[in-house]
Amino acid sequence: MILEHRIPAKYLLDIIKYELIIALLAGMGTRFLAVWFTDDLPVMPLGIPAFLGTSISVLLSFKMNQSYDRWWEGRKLWGSIVNDSRTLIIQLQSFMPVDQQLAVKKIAYRHIAWCYALGRSLRGLQTLKNTDHLLSGSEQKGVILQAHHPLAIMQLNARDLQRLRRNNAIDVLAHIHIQETIGRLTDSMGGVERINRTIFPSTYRLVLHFIIYLFIITLAISLKDISNLLVVPLLLLISAGFFFIEKIAFHLQDPFRNRPSDVPVTHIAEQIEKNIRQLLGEATIPEVSPPKNHYIM
Amino acid sequence: MILEHRIPAKYLLDIIKYELIIALLAGMGTRFLAVWFTDDLPVMPLGIPAFLGTSISVLLSFKMNQSYDRWWEGRKLWGSIVNDSRTLIIQLQSFMPVDQQLAVKKIAYRHIAWCYALGRSLRGLQTLKNTDHLLSGSEQKGVILQAHHPLAIMQLNARDLQRLRRNNAIDVLAHIHIQETIGRLTDSMGGVERINRTIFPSTYRLVLHFIIYLFIITLAISLKDISNLLVVPLLLLISAGFFFIEKIAFHLQDPFRNRPSDVPVTHIAEQIEKNIRQLLGEATIPEVSPPKNHYIM
Amino acid sequence: MILEHRIPAKYLLDIIKYELIIALLAGMGTRFLAVWFTDDLPVMPLGIPAFLGTSISVLLSFKMNQSYDRWWEGRKLWGSIVNDSRTLIIQLQSFMPVDQQLAVKKIAYRHIAWCYALGRSLRGLQTLKNTDHLLSGSEQKGVILQAHHPLAIMQLNARDLQRLRRNNAIDVLAHIHIQETIGRLTDSMGGVERINRTIFPSTYRLVLHFIIYLFIITLAISLKDISNLLVVPLLLLISAGFFFIEKIAFHLQDPFRNRPSDVPVTHIAEQIEKNIRQLLGEATIPEVSPPKNHYIM
Amino acid sequence: MILEHRIPAKYLLDIIKYELIIALLAGMGTRFLAVWFTDDLPVMPLGIPAFLGTSISVLLSFKMNQSYDRWWEGRKLWGSIVNDSRTLIIQLQSFMPVDQQLAVKKIAYRHIAWCYALGRSLRGLQTLKNTDHLLSGSEQKGVILQAHHPLAIMQLNARDLQRLRRNNAIDVLAHIHIQETIGRLTDSMGGVERINRTIFPSTYRLVLHFIIYLFIITLAISLKDISNLLVVPLLLLISAGFFFIEKIAFHLQDPFRNRPSDVPVTHIAEQIEKNIRQLLGEATIPEVSPPKNHYIM
Amino acid sequence: MILEHRIPAKYLLDIIKYELIIALLAGMGTRFLAVWFTDDLPVMPLGIPAFLGTSISVLLSFKMNQSYDRWWEGRKLWGSIVNDSRTLIIQLQSFMPVDQQLAVKKIAYRHIAWCYALGRSLRGLQTLKNTDHLLSGSEQKGVILQAHHPLAIMQLNARDLQRLRRNNAIDVLAHIHIQETIGRLTDSMGGVERINRTIFPSTYRLVLHFIIYLFIITLAISLKDISNLLVVPLLLLISAGFFFIEKIAFHLQDPFRNRPSDVPVTHIAEQIEKNIRQLLGEATIPEVSPPKNHYIM
């Protein structure tokens, strides 16, 4: 997630540099050809690029909207994970007998590991890194053998609950009640995976780029009698605006790609760890140090 | 679902070829008539096609929005099917006694068959293909006699649960709890069928095409004094942009038509099979080979 | 619901004929006056009708959006009715003892009657037509005495469940579980009635028509020096586009008015009857014949 | 809620009369000054007011959208009240023993009183008017002493249920089941109060008006060489369209202000009374007479 | 929350003063340069700033929409807190025995403290201020030691419930039922924290500002032959409109920043205290005095 301050200009420029170079080439090439064939080339009325520009803003607005919705839905699902994590611990403490606090702690730690593993698996990273203090060695080995690591961790917790139920440590009503929370966590896991795997209609992006280049070319032709000194910066600045918004949308639409604009899943998992440790009554964890970059992950 | 890379140009062109031919004919015909009657035909101000073009982008934006919402809703419902499939198996394992693992497996396999059958039935394909390893021959025969195959498979599972309840293998609370998951799966099934059967207001599409052609004709008239060399490509390129977006929307609005832009229901059902087999503790299934086309089904 | 093919041109023209006649009169009248007072009447810049046209498309887009949402919400609620109908039967079969299949069938038939009656009551038709095979004569008579027929049918089913509960045919947990499904069906019934009774802000439509006519008149004045041969068809075609979209929206916003664009409630109720009969194990019902019109009801 | 027919022209004009007078003064004043300083005042290109006009339609569209959503959410919440009211009575009848019909009736009547009181309290009217046939005198007195009347009525019903539970007239499961319905009614009550108390960002309205006046003034300057006979009506008609839509939105955004455009809470409460009396088996209530105005409250 | 009346002009001007000064400098600087290089500088067609202006309104509309949605979601979540607070007390009174009214009161008071603490923690203020009448000194000390104060208060209540359950003051069903309400309150707490911590894509704002300045500069160039007397106010007024809407959106998107445009969390918490005290049967609290400012917090 990009923070509000300290965004370096380099970062901004990097985002659209390739598009700007192409735009520059397209614009310059068009103008060069326009000057060459100036006698044959008739007047291109400015109304054409003007309405194209308006249309681009409308089409960009749709894309921005849907991309933001995906990002926000991803954030909301991680928000549900935060809520259900807190609720899970409160429920375990409420419905398990006092002499089972060790079992509660074990399930709680495994759940924290699940949060980290889910975030890393979404980003295509090694899932079990930094979970040594949360999962035992044999558990890690068992999980790694499976295809879907977070699902395997979740099943370990479901099995623990089942064992506690068989030993009558919890009654059937409490078991169902806690199982429903695990069901909601399963839903959130499935939800973020859905966003991660579903490709936003990629043909739409192609058309959008196509129309932006059409805009640049028609604008270059229609301004062919105006000095390069004014037209080239104008072309670049306007298309920079369009490409920038398109790129923001493109980044938002896939919020788990290990990019600065990601939903900050590691940061959220750390918050969950802090909250759960507080609920378990562990000594207060030192506040995390402020971010050193213009983003948090 | 169309992947992000390797989209062949041929695929893109195929999508709008008929519309482009009609647009070309309409544009050329208009220009021919315009030149013929050039003395009688007065000036068409460019403002007319320009505002029509802006209006088209606004109206397209609405259509794109609603079509994307249908596609995304279809994807979400299949996401719920993934989640509830995982939850169903975890619940069965949690609430059924250890000696009933065979019954769990039977229900789980039948549920996988339901996923495949639902996807194929949405696409109007033969529903029970490739389910020989999941459904017994007698079950297949019974299902085929019914009008609605996925519903028949689901009823088989509901009946098994009822039998387990009567034999006191599960208690009434667990029965209701699992039945609620089956209820949610029924809702998802009904949801995707609703999207599949409900036709997006088809008159809207007619008006949209009508206005695009009106745009082409008025633009052709208003540019009648400009050389064909510039106007014909311009007409084709702008209308290509509009028709392309309209076609993307048209394809998205019906996400179960056995087209490359479909929600990839077969792929999702395969993922569900993999997840369920993992939860059942079966040997790890080999990773599916990467897609060979520019889309997955 | 209008089907995708075979929409007769007559149907399309009928939708907007009155608006087109008024538009023609307004346009011609304006031009006549404009020619009459041509010396006194100054130039109307084309920018005025052009921006009005763009504004109309924006305002239409809002209306189309909200109207489609109402139609789609109506369709979704009927989709929930389909889902909860299937769930209701599966629940009854799961939680009622085997010797009560006759009671299940009676409730199921009455529920089918409720579906038909709800659809017909939304459209203001005689509610109990074609339910002779589903409701007994005395039940029909009792229902007809009440003000709200579908609610009366639903109460009959609730009473049957209560009787079964008192006879211990079902236990209290199953009773509550099934009652919750009836509660959801009550919600869907209330939802479609809400859409049916709530009038979309009718003043918005007046303003929209007002602005479209303003557009026609200003366009007619600003093109007053151009030949009728071009301007009259242009005026008619553009306003036909606008009026058509407005009419589509107007029809969608009230989806239960016995019009071809309705949510096809009779068709859906027939599907529910087919599904329920399948779940009851009745002999397969012959497939319904394909629709003979360009719409299904 | 404004009905579809019989909207008097006077009502329409009253809505925007003040805005039109200001618009007229602004337009005329601008033109007067423009003529006075005509030599010094340069040309204002029509492009300025034209793009302002388009922008206004976009900004109005956002406002219309949000305002309609508030109105529709208010209507939906009252729809939920209708549904939960029906469900409450069906639940009471299902889960209370036959000899407690008097207790059911007492709770039902009090619930009807709650509906009327909530509607009137939203509109800032005297809450307990016309509830003499529903609440006893002592109940009315007790309620009036409290700050929040509908909440006090609801608590009376919750207490009755608690008493019935203590006397074992209902069991704990049914008690929880009915209490959940009361919880949903509490949510709906809180929802409509939230809409009623939350002020739509009022600064947005100021900016919108500001831009509309800017549009009128720039349009008046840019048309300064055109006769008053054409420009003044044009200015008034276009700004009438804008102001009208703004006013529709302004009225919709607060749907409980005792205005003709309100959500018709009294009418809905009457429907609930009719439904509940039908469910209680009371003699059919005569159909309400058709509305005498162009709106229902 | 800003009230509808009495908004001081100073407040309005303060909001956009920096942006206006930059806009003035940019516009004047451009005009100065334009006059200096007037011979070299060719004509900038008005179509460029005009379509940029339209695009800005479209892009602003997207931002306004999303920002308003965040604000409204924040308000809705606090609305849910109001509802669940009322429900919590009604549930406690319904399911706890009559002799436990003191325990009910203790939980209720602690819950009020949670509401105040949550609001203050969102705004980054000292959380436990003004809760001396609600929390005992030892509770306050315990809470302060934790990292997350509202979560710590909520855990105290969960523990009290658990203790009551162990003493059989409530049965397991009622315990689960009340715990579900606490779960919903946990969800609302997580929801408002999510809105508070998630930064709206800040790069979007940069692009929007960039395009507005581009608009000002191109407009200044294209009007370079028109008198400063007309152009400077025009530039300032139009950009004031744009910047104002952008600032409204910017303020709405973060509704818990201790600003006048905040969701009024203190005010809502006071309402909750009033409602809970009424439900507890405490003497009526005097009506809060009307707000003295143009906003409530």
mmCIF file of N, CA and C in Angstrom, chain C residues 42-43 45 47-48 51 54-55 58-59 62 66 73 145-148 152 155 158 162 166 172 175-176 179-180 187 189-190 193-194 197-204 207 210 214 218 250, chain D residues 1-4 7 12 46 50 53-54 57 61 64-65 68 71-72 75-76 83 86-87 90 93-96 98 171 173 177 215 219 226-227 234 237 241 244-245 248 252 271 278-279 284:
data_model
loop_
_atom_site.group_PDB
_atom_site.id
_atom_site.type_symbol
_atom_site.label_atom_id
_atom_site.label_comp_id
_atom_site.label_asym_id
_atom_site.label_seq_id
_atom_site.Cartn_x
_atom_site.Cartn_y
_atom_site.Cartn_z
ATOM 1 N N PRO C 42 -31.530 34.883 -34.421
ATOM 2 C CA PRO C 42 -30.077 34.859 -34.594
ATOM 3 C C PRO C 42 -29.583 33.421 -34.656
ATOM 4 N N VAL C 43 -28.307 33.315 -34.790
ATOM 5 C CA VAL C 43 -27.678 32.007 -34.896
ATOM 6 C C VAL C 43 -27.690 31.303 -33.526
ATOM 7 N N PRO C 45 -25.683 28.597 -31.672
ATOM 8 C CA PRO C 45 -24.458 27.819 -31.877
ATOM 9 C C PRO C 45 -24.716 26.334 -31.637
ATOM 10 N N GLY C 47 -22.942 24.268 -30.305
ATOM 11 C CA GLY C 47 -22.435 23.817 -29.005
ATOM 12 C C GLY C 47 -23.551 23.554 -28.001
ATOM 13 N N ILE C 48 -24.629 24.343 -28.096
ATOM 14 C CA ILE C 48 -25.735 24.182 -27.138
ATOM 15 C C ILE C 48 -26.380 22.791 -27.259
ATOM 16 N N PHE C 51 -23.825 19.922 -26.264
ATOM 17 C CA PHE C 51 -23.595 19.591 -24.855
ATOM 18 C C PHE C 51 -24.865 19.048 -24.210
ATOM 19 N N THR C 54 -24.832 15.378 -24.979
ATOM 20 C CA THR C 54 -23.935 14.640 -24.076
ATOM 21 C C THR C 54 -24.552 14.502 -22.696
ATOM 22 N N SER C 55 -25.134 15.610 -22.200
ATOM 23 C CA SER C 55 -25.765 15.556 -20.874
ATOM 24 C C SER C 55 -26.885 14.533 -20.850
ATOM 25 N N VAL C 58 -25.563 11.182 -20.318
ATOM 26 C CA VAL C 58 -25.150 10.954 -18.927
ATOM 27 C C VAL C 58 -26.367 10.694 -18.042
ATOM 28 N N LEU C 59 -27.397 11.515 -18.211
ATOM 29 C CA LEU C 59 -28.597 11.364 -17.376
ATOM 30 C C LEU C 59 -29.337 10.068 -17.697
ATOM 31 N N PHE C 62 -27.599 7.179 -15.971
ATOM 32 C CA PHE C 62 -28.021 6.989 -14.583
ATOM 33 C C PHE C 62 -29.345 6.246 -14.529
ATOM 34 N N GLN C 66 -30.177 2.524 -12.803
ATOM 35 C CA GLN C 66 -31.085 2.256 -11.693
ATOM 36 C C GLN C 66 -32.218 1.345 -12.127
ATOM 37 N N GLU C 73 -32.648 -6.872 -9.575
ATOM 38 C CA GLU C 73 -32.978 -7.226 -8.193
ATOM 39 C C GLU C 73 -34.235 -8.082 -8.183
ATOM 40 N N LEU C 145 -60.795 -15.541 0.610
ATOM 41 C CA LEU C 145 -61.411 -14.629 1.567
ATOM 42 C C LEU C 145 -60.426 -13.610 2.123
ATOM 43 N N GLN C 146 -59.142 -13.911 2.030
ATOM 44 C CA GLN C 146 -58.136 -13.026 2.611
ATOM 45 C C GLN C 146 -57.762 -11.905 1.634
ATOM 46 N N ALA C 147 -57.179 -10.840 2.172
ATOM 47 C CA ALA C 147 -56.787 -9.721 1.320
ATOM 48 C C ALA C 147 -55.502 -10.068 0.541
ATOM 49 N N HIS C 148 -54.581 -10.737 1.198
ATOM 50 C CA HIS C 148 -53.266 -11.015 0.589
ATOM 51 C C HIS C 148 -53.159 -12.527 0.356
ATOM 52 N N ALA C 152 -51.549 -15.757 2.609
ATOM 53 C CA ALA C 152 -52.478 -16.731 3.186
ATOM 54 C C ALA C 152 -52.011 -18.155 2.880
ATOM 55 N N GLN C 155 -49.131 -19.000 5.107
ATOM 56 C CA GLN C 155 -49.542 -19.275 6.484
ATOM 57 C C GLN C 155 -50.093 -20.697 6.618
ATOM 58 N N ALA C 158 -47.133 -22.829 7.109
ATOM 59 C CA ALA C 158 -46.562 -22.642 8.446
ATOM 60 C C ALA C 158 -47.396 -23.385 9.484
ATOM 61 N N GLN C 162 -46.434 -26.479 12.057
ATOM 62 C CA GLN C 162 -46.699 -26.361 13.489
ATOM 63 C C GLN C 162 -47.442 -27.603 13.983
ATOM 64 N N ARG C 166 -46.304 -30.363 16.693
ATOM 65 C CA ARG C 166 -47.097 -30.744 17.872
ATOM 66 C C ARG C 166 -47.277 -32.246 17.954
ATOM 67 N N VAL C 172 -37.920 -29.805 17.480
ATOM 68 C CA VAL C 172 -37.933 -28.345 17.522
ATOM 69 C C VAL C 172 -36.799 -27.759 16.665
ATOM 70 N N HIS C 175 -37.757 -27.927 13.087
ATOM 71 C CA HIS C 175 -38.846 -26.967 12.888
ATOM 72 C C HIS C 175 -38.276 -25.561 12.657
ATOM 73 N N ILE C 176 -37.370 -25.155 13.545
ATOM 74 C CA ILE C 176 -36.768 -23.823 13.413
ATOM 75 C C ILE C 176 -35.995 -23.717 12.101
ATOM 76 N N GLN C 179 -38.412 -23.375 9.341
ATOM 77 C CA GLN C 179 -39.082 -22.077 9.487
ATOM 78 C C GLN C 179 -38.184 -20.948 8.974
ATOM 79 N N GLU C 180 -36.866 -21.124 9.127
ATOM 80 C CA GLU C 180 -35.955 -20.090 8.615
ATOM 81 C C GLU C 180 -36.028 -20.006 7.093
ATOM 82 N N ASP C 187 -39.169 -13.020 2.979
ATOM 83 C CA ASP C 187 -38.351 -11.861 2.602
ATOM 84 C C ASP C 187 -38.377 -11.641 1.089
ATOM 85 N N MET C 189 -40.706 -12.584 -1.016
ATOM 86 C CA MET C 189 -42.049 -12.103 -1.369
ATOM 87 C C MET C 189 -42.145 -10.614 -1.084
ATOM 88 N N GLY C 190 -41.700 -10.189 0.100
ATOM 89 C CA GLY C 190 -41.742 -8.774 0.440
ATOM 90 C C GLY C 190 -40.870 -7.955 -0.505
ATOM 91 N N GLU C 193 -42.599 -7.438 -3.881
ATOM 92 C CA GLU C 193 -43.712 -6.498 -3.695
ATOM 93 C C GLU C 193 -43.199 -5.074 -3.531
ATOM 94 N N ARG C 194 -42.077 -4.928 -2.822
ATOM 95 C CA ARG C 194 -41.487 -3.594 -2.671
ATOM 96 C C ARG C 194 -41.136 -2.993 -4.027
ATOM 97 N N ARG C 197 -44.315 -1.995 -5.939
ATOM 98 C CA ARG C 197 -45.132 -0.896 -5.435
ATOM 99 C C ARG C 197 -44.399 0.425 -5.369
ATOM 100 N N THR C 198 -43.077 0.379 -5.420
ATOM 101 C CA THR C 198 -42.331 1.622 -5.271
ATOM 102 C C THR C 198 -42.138 2.257 -6.638
ATOM 103 N N ILE C 199 -42.634 3.461 -6.765
ATOM 104 C CA ILE C 199 -42.553 4.157 -8.055
ATOM 105 C C ILE C 199 -41.206 4.848 -8.151
ATOM 106 N N PHE C 200 -40.488 4.551 -9.220
ATOM 107 C CA PHE C 200 -39.233 5.240 -9.485
ATOM 108 C C PHE C 200 -39.536 6.737 -9.597
ATOM 109 N N PRO C 201 -38.716 7.586 -8.944
ATOM 110 C CA PRO C 201 -39.043 9.022 -8.908
ATOM 111 C C PRO C 201 -39.535 9.518 -10.266
ATOM 112 N N SER C 202 -40.865 9.761 -10.346
ATOM 113 C CA SER C 202 -41.459 10.000 -11.662
ATOM 114 C C SER C 202 -41.115 11.382 -12.179
ATOM 115 N N THR C 203 -40.738 12.303 -11.294
ATOM 116 C CA THR C 203 -40.376 13.632 -11.765
ATOM 117 C C THR C 203 -39.083 13.593 -12.581
ATOM 118 N N TYR C 204 -38.205 12.636 -12.271
ATOM 119 C CA TYR C 204 -36.962 12.526 -13.042
ATOM 120 C C TYR C 204 -37.263 12.296 -14.510
ATOM 121 N N VAL C 207 -38.290 15.482 -16.325
ATOM 122 C CA VAL C 207 -37.167 16.367 -16.632
ATOM 123 C C VAL C 207 -36.378 15.804 -17.815
ATOM 124 N N PHE C 210 -38.198 16.502 -20.905
ATOM 125 C CA PHE C 210 -38.100 17.939 -21.119
ATOM 126 C C PHE C 210 -36.757 18.288 -21.763
ATOM 127 N N LEU C 214 -35.923 19.836 -25.437
ATOM 128 C CA LEU C 214 -35.096 21.042 -25.527
ATOM 129 C C LEU C 214 -33.945 20.813 -26.510
ATOM 130 N N THR C 218 -33.424 23.023 -29.883
ATOM 131 C CA THR C 218 -32.197 23.799 -30.107
ATOM 132 C C THR C 218 -31.433 23.258 -31.310
ATOM 133 N N PHE C 250 -37.540 2.636 -18.754
ATOM 134 C CA PHE C 250 -38.874 2.764 -18.164
ATOM 135 C C PHE C 250 -39.533 1.395 -18.005
ATOM 136 N N MET D 1 -44.319 9.332 -1.389
ATOM 137 C CA MET D 1 -43.915 8.841 -2.698
ATOM 138 C C MET D 1 -44.810 9.465 -3.761
ATOM 139 N N ILE D 2 -44.199 10.067 -4.751
ATOM 140 C CA ILE D 2 -44.973 10.740 -5.790
ATOM 141 C C ILE D 2 -45.488 9.692 -6.772
ATOM 142 N N LEU D 3 -46.779 9.783 -7.090
ATOM 143 C CA LEU D 3 -47.392 8.798 -7.990
ATOM 144 C C LEU D 3 -47.046 9.138 -9.441
ATOM 145 N N GLU D 4 -47.410 8.214 -10.325
ATOM 146 C CA GLU D 4 -46.968 8.417 -11.709
ATOM 147 C C GLU D 4 -47.828 9.414 -12.468
ATOM 148 N N ILE D 7 -49.476 14.600 -11.539
ATOM 149 C CA ILE D 7 -48.577 15.543 -10.881
ATOM 150 C C ILE D 7 -48.928 16.933 -11.365
ATOM 151 N N LEU D 12 -44.589 21.108 -9.661
ATOM 152 C CA LEU D 12 -43.298 21.064 -10.341
ATOM 153 C C LEU D 12 -42.622 22.428 -10.310
ATOM 154 N N LEU D 46 -17.890 29.809 -26.661
ATOM 155 C CA LEU D 46 -18.987 28.965 -26.205
ATOM 156 C C LEU D 46 -18.476 27.665 -25.582
ATOM 157 N N ALA D 50 -20.146 25.311 -22.532
ATOM 158 C CA ALA D 50 -20.525 23.978 -23.025
ATOM 159 C C ALA D 50 -19.874 22.892 -22.184
ATOM 160 N N GLY D 53 -21.413 22.801 -18.805
ATOM 161 C CA GLY D 53 -22.708 22.126 -18.826
ATOM 162 C C GLY D 53 -22.542 20.614 -18.787
ATOM 163 N N THR D 54 -21.603 20.101 -19.583
ATOM 164 C CA THR D 54 -21.366 18.658 -19.545
ATOM 165 C C THR D 54 -20.894 18.240 -18.157
ATOM 166 N N SER D 57 -23.670 17.949 -15.733
ATOM 167 C CA SER D 57 -24.475 16.729 -15.856
ATOM 168 C C SER D 57 -23.756 15.542 -15.215
ATOM 169 N N SER D 61 -25.148 13.709 -11.933
ATOM 170 C CA SER D 61 -25.387 12.275 -12.038
ATOM 171 C C SER D 61 -24.871 11.566 -10.798
ATOM 172 N N MET D 64 -27.366 12.492 -7.996
ATOM 173 C CA MET D 64 -28.632 11.770 -8.198
ATOM 174 C C MET D 64 -28.471 10.326 -7.760
ATOM 175 N N ASN D 65 -27.356 9.740 -8.128
ATOM 176 C CA ASN D 65 -27.066 8.351 -7.803
ATOM 177 C C ASN D 65 -27.050 8.117 -6.297
ATOM 178 N N TYR D 68 -30.528 8.854 -4.722
ATOM 179 C CA TYR D 68 -31.463 7.766 -5.000
ATOM 180 C C TYR D 68 -31.120 6.550 -4.147
ATOM 181 N N TRP D 71 -32.524 7.018 -0.708
ATOM 182 C CA TRP D 71 -33.984 6.852 -0.734
ATOM 183 C C TRP D 71 -34.329 5.371 -0.859
ATOM 184 N N TRP D 72 -33.658 4.705 -1.768
ATOM 185 C CA TRP D 72 -33.922 3.295 -2.017
ATOM 186 C C TRP D 72 -33.508 2.454 -0.818
ATOM 187 N N ARG D 75 -36.215 2.830 1.615
ATOM 188 C CA ARG D 75 -37.359 2.017 1.201
ATOM 189 C C ARG D 75 -37.117 0.536 1.477
ATOM 190 N N LYS D 76 -35.883 0.089 1.230
ATOM 191 C CA LYS D 76 -35.536 -1.313 1.463
ATOM 192 C C LYS D 76 -35.638 -1.659 2.940
ATOM 193 N N ASN D 83 -41.276 -7.395 5.977
ATOM 194 C CA ASN D 83 -40.987 -8.829 5.973
ATOM 195 C C ASN D 83 -40.856 -9.374 7.379
ATOM 196 N N ARG D 86 -44.177 -9.673 9.217
ATOM 197 C CA ARG D 86 -44.900 -10.893 8.854
ATOM 198 C C ARG D 86 -44.249 -12.107 9.513
ATOM 199 N N THR D 87 -42.912 -12.173 9.423
ATOM 200 C CA THR D 87 -42.209 -13.322 9.980
ATOM 201 C C THR D 87 -42.419 -13.423 11.480
ATOM 202 N N ILE D 90 -45.792 -14.987 12.164
ATOM 203 C CA ILE D 90 -45.789 -16.415 11.810
ATOM 204 C C ILE D 90 -44.978 -17.201 12.842
ATOM 205 N N GLN D 93 -46.949 -17.494 16.149
ATOM 206 C CA GLN D 93 -48.014 -18.493 16.028
ATOM 207 C C GLN D 93 -47.445 -19.902 15.976
ATOM 208 N N SER D 94 -46.261 -20.063 15.373
ATOM 209 C CA SER D 94 -45.690 -21.399 15.231
ATOM 210 C C SER D 94 -45.139 -21.929 16.551
ATOM 211 N N PHE D 95 -44.531 -21.041 17.348
ATOM 212 C CA PHE D 95 -43.779 -21.540 18.483
ATOM 213 C C PHE D 95 -44.465 -21.322 19.830
ATOM 214 N N MET D 96 -45.585 -20.601 19.825
ATOM 215 C CA MET D 96 -46.285 -20.415 21.091
ATOM 216 C C MET D 96 -47.408 -21.443 21.159
ATOM 217 N N VAL D 98 -51.098 -23.155 21.762
ATOM 218 C CA VAL D 98 -52.390 -22.677 21.280
ATOM 219 C C VAL D 98 -53.106 -21.818 22.319
ATOM 220 N N ASP D 171 -39.966 -22.376 24.597
ATOM 221 C CA ASP D 171 -38.687 -22.920 25.053
ATOM 222 C C ASP D 171 -37.532 -22.014 24.618
ATOM 223 N N LEU D 173 -34.991 -22.357 22.640
ATOM 224 C CA LEU D 173 -34.650 -22.271 21.216
ATOM 225 C C LEU D 173 -35.598 -21.342 20.477
ATOM 226 N N HIS D 177 -34.852 -17.814 18.614
ATOM 227 C CA HIS D 177 -35.290 -17.682 17.223
ATOM 228 C C HIS D 177 -36.111 -16.407 17.021
ATOM 229 N N PHE D 215 -22.028 28.526 -14.931
ATOM 230 C CA PHE D 215 -22.485 28.141 -16.269
ATOM 231 C C PHE D 215 -23.426 29.194 -16.849
ATOM 232 N N LEU D 219 -22.492 31.417 -20.030
ATOM 233 C CA LEU D 219 -23.340 31.250 -21.210
ATOM 234 C C LEU D 219 -23.934 32.594 -21.619
ATOM 235 N N ILE D 226 -26.526 37.673 -29.191
ATOM 236 C CA ILE D 226 -27.770 37.077 -29.665
ATOM 237 C C ILE D 226 -28.931 37.699 -28.916
ATOM 238 N N SER D 227 -30.087 37.816 -29.622
ATOM 239 C CA SER D 227 -31.243 38.510 -29.063
ATOM 240 C C SER D 227 -31.711 37.911 -27.740
ATOM 241 N N LEU D 234 -33.758 30.367 -23.262
ATOM 242 C CA LEU D 234 -32.787 29.274 -23.322
ATOM 243 C C LEU D 234 -32.085 29.085 -21.978
ATOM 244 N N LEU D 237 -34.565 27.697 -19.463
ATOM 245 C CA LEU D 237 -34.964 26.302 -19.681
ATOM 246 C C LEU D 237 -33.833 25.345 -19.306
ATOM 247 N N GLY D 241 -33.751 22.700 -16.093
ATOM 248 C CA GLY D 241 -33.456 21.266 -16.145
ATOM 249 C C GLY D 241 -32.446 20.864 -15.080
ATOM 250 N N PHE D 244 -33.832 21.365 -11.515
ATOM 251 C CA PHE D 244 -34.858 20.382 -11.207
ATOM 252 C C PHE D 244 -34.234 19.062 -10.765
ATOM 253 N N ILE D 245 -33.243 18.614 -11.525
ATOM 254 C CA ILE D 245 -32.604 17.346 -11.158
ATOM 255 C C ILE D 245 -31.927 17.481 -9.797
ATOM 256 N N ILE D 248 -34.649 17.255 -7.209
ATOM 257 C CA ILE D 248 -35.125 15.869 -7.044
ATOM 258 C C ILE D 248 -34.144 15.115 -6.155
ATOM 259 N N LEU D 252 -34.762 13.438 -2.510
ATOM 260 C CA LEU D 252 -34.621 11.989 -2.325
ATOM 261 C C LEU D 252 -33.635 11.664 -1.214
ATOM 262 N N GLN D 271 -50.205 -0.989 5.626
ATOM 263 C CA GLN D 271 -50.130 -2.321 4.988
ATOM 264 C C GLN D 271 -49.728 -3.376 6.010
ATOM 265 N N GLN D 278 -54.670 -9.889 9.093
ATOM 266 C CA GLN D 278 -55.020 -11.074 8.305
ATOM 267 C C GLN D 278 -54.411 -12.331 8.930
ATOM 268 N N LEU D 279 -53.119 -12.241 9.306
ATOM 269 C CA LEU D 279 -52.455 -13.405 9.897
ATOM 270 C C LEU D 279 -53.098 -13.792 11.226
ATOM 271 N N THR D 284 -61.704 -9.402 7.390
ATOM 272 C CA THR D 284 -61.004 -8.641 6.368
ATOM 273 C C THR D 284 -61.250 -7.151 6.510
#
